[in-house]
Amino acid sequence: MRVSAIGIVACTFLALQPPAASAAAEFKIVTASERGTYIQIGRDIAKFVAPEANIALEVLPSAGSAENVRRLRYEPGVKFAMVQSDVYQAFLDQAQEGNVAAARMLHPLRVIMPLYNEEIYFITRADTPAEFIHEIKDAKINVGPVGSGTALSATTLYRLMFGKPIAEENTSYLSNEDALVKLLTEKTLDVVVVVAGQPAKLLTDMKPEARQFIKLLKLDPNHSTARAALRTYFPATVRAANYPNVLTEDVPGLAVKAFLVTYDYNRPETIRYLTKFAESLCHNFPRLRTEGHPKWNEVELSLPALGKGWSYFPPMERHLRACPAMTAASQAVKRRQCSQQEKILGLCE
């Protein structure tokens, strides 16, 4: 059979073409409100990490951490979620107490890595006599939308501090923006609780005159209520440099840890994309710190021991633990922990 010269050229041309790039996987990450820090962290991940893993990552707003747990478990396409440590722990506690729905949602969830501390802000009117967080007892408090991490943090903190839940008649579940309107104009609220890593857009967007209308309550670490809160939460400092239109000095406060979470996937194709994501996270971590949200500078590329009932996703864990940046950080920790006796005995590396 004769083959035309044109056919030979065409076949040769096609054979020389590089194989078509496979279509990017379309995954989603659930974050929090449009004005919070979670969504900005999610956008950084979508911009700097996902492309190298051949993932087209859609960043979705949400009501917050509690909703994120449900959406990661049940919503198609959602492969990543931002979750507060106290929300994750609350689901775990409920599961251990026999709540079947909580167990079903939490059992297949896996941690990718801890991120940073999120500050908890207690916002009140500038003319209120209260100065400290422990003075909010029996106040009318907006805890954030139902299903949000803020709502869980606010109600958990109140219960830890005062040994009882916030009275239902004193509790509202509005968005931050709607709550601030009621706080300042209608004065039907006394306190608005906001959870967001600093600098939080909600506060950085405020005008210079904001200081005339609102203030942040401080933590008194020596007060008995603070000692109770610090068994679950972390001490923090809200820096005036981040909020020059609101603060004239740094404010001591509280924080909760943020985690990046996924699911215990077993499909080989999904695992392949997630391991590539872990490799890209390792490779692009310096870029996240230099070009991403300032909170990335507080993130350590490390996988510390998790609490009982928590676990990492093994395929991603293996790649992250092999990351040179994590290895260097581990070695630095070893050097810092080297005791005088070890040094004398020549046991320090």
PDB file of N, CA and C in Angstrom, residues 203-212 240 242-247:
ATOM      1  N   LEU A 203     -11.095  44.967  60.467  1.00  0.00           N
ATOM      2  CA  LEU A 203     -10.573  46.062  61.285  1.00  0.00           C
ATOM      3  C   LEU A 203      -9.628  46.963  60.504  1.00  0.00           C
ATOM      4  N   THR A 204      -8.850  46.391  59.584  1.00  0.00           N
ATOM      5  CA  THR A 204      -7.927  47.243  58.816  1.00  0.00           C
ATOM      6  C   THR A 204      -8.680  48.182  57.881  1.00  0.00           C
ATOM      7  N   ASP A 205      -9.899  47.795  57.481  1.00  0.00           N
ATOM      8  CA  ASP A 205     -10.689  48.636  56.582  1.00  0.00           C
ATOM      9  C   ASP A 205     -11.381  49.790  57.294  1.00  0.00           C
ATOM     10  N   MET A 206     -11.307  49.820  58.622  1.00  0.00           N
ATOM     11  CA  MET A 206     -12.006  50.871  59.359  1.00  0.00           C
ATOM     12  C   MET A 206     -11.315  52.223  59.174  1.00  0.00           C
ATOM     13  N   LYS A 207     -12.104  53.272  59.195  1.00  0.00           N
ATOM     14  CA  LYS A 207     -11.609  54.637  58.991  1.00  0.00           C
ATOM     15  C   LYS A 207     -10.922  55.151  60.261  1.00  0.00           C
ATOM     16  N   PRO A 208     -10.122  56.235  60.145  1.00  0.00           N
ATOM     17  CA  PRO A 208      -9.396  56.769  61.307  1.00  0.00           C
ATOM     18  C   PRO A 208     -10.293  57.152  62.481  1.00  0.00           C
ATOM     19  N   GLU A 209     -11.527  57.524  62.187  1.00  0.00           N
ATOM     20  CA  GLU A 209     -12.414  57.934  63.281  1.00  0.00           C
ATOM     21  C   GLU A 209     -12.995  56.746  64.052  1.00  0.00           C
ATOM     22  N   ALA A 210     -12.674  55.509  63.636  1.00  0.00           N
ATOM     23  CA  ALA A 210     -13.243  54.322  64.287  1.00  0.00           C
ATOM     24  C   ALA A 210     -12.950  54.294  65.783  1.00  0.00           C
ATOM     25  N   ARG A 211     -11.789  54.820  66.166  1.00  0.00           N
ATOM     26  CA  ARG A 211     -11.383  54.803  67.578  1.00  0.00           C
ATOM     27  C   ARG A 211     -12.348  55.576  68.470  1.00  0.00           C
ATOM     28  N   GLN A 212     -13.097  56.494  67.883  1.00  0.00           N
ATOM     29  CA  GLN A 212     -14.085  57.253  68.663  1.00  0.00           C
ATOM     30  C   GLN A 212     -15.306  56.406  69.009  1.00  0.00           C
ATOM     31  N   ALA A 240      -1.024  47.102  67.752  1.00  0.00           N
ATOM     32  CA  ALA A 240      -1.521  48.408  67.299  1.00  0.00           C
ATOM     33  C   ALA A 240      -1.017  48.729  65.897  1.00  0.00           C
ATOM     34  N   ASN A 242      -0.901  46.881  63.441  1.00  0.00           N
ATOM     35  CA  ASN A 242      -1.809  46.295  62.448  1.00  0.00           C
ATOM     36  C   ASN A 242      -3.116  47.073  62.321  1.00  0.00           C
ATOM     37  N   TYR A 243      -3.483  47.805  63.373  1.00  0.00           N
ATOM     38  CA  TYR A 243      -4.769  48.505  63.401  1.00  0.00           C
ATOM     39  C   TYR A 243      -4.599  49.937  63.903  1.00  0.00           C
ATOM     40  N   PRO A 244      -3.858  50.753  63.176  1.00  0.00           N
ATOM     41  CA  PRO A 244      -3.589  52.115  63.663  1.00  0.00           C
ATOM     42  C   PRO A 244      -4.839  52.983  63.778  1.00  0.00           C
ATOM     43  N   ASN A 245      -5.900  52.637  63.051  1.00  0.00           N
ATOM     44  CA  ASN A 245      -7.136  53.423  63.137  1.00  0.00           C
ATOM     45  C   ASN A 245      -8.021  53.001  64.304  1.00  0.00           C
ATOM     46  N   VAL A 246      -7.635  51.916  64.971  1.00  0.00           N
ATOM     47  CA  VAL A 246      -8.441  51.398  66.080  1.00  0.00           C
ATOM     48  C   VAL A 246      -7.686  51.451  67.401  1.00  0.00           C
ATOM     49  N   LEU A 247      -6.382  51.124  67.374  1.00  0.00           N
ATOM     50  CA  LEU A 247      -5.609  50.990  68.614  1.00  0.00           C
ATOM     51  C   LEU A 247      -4.491  52.026  68.710  1.00  0.00           C
TER      52      LEU A 247
END
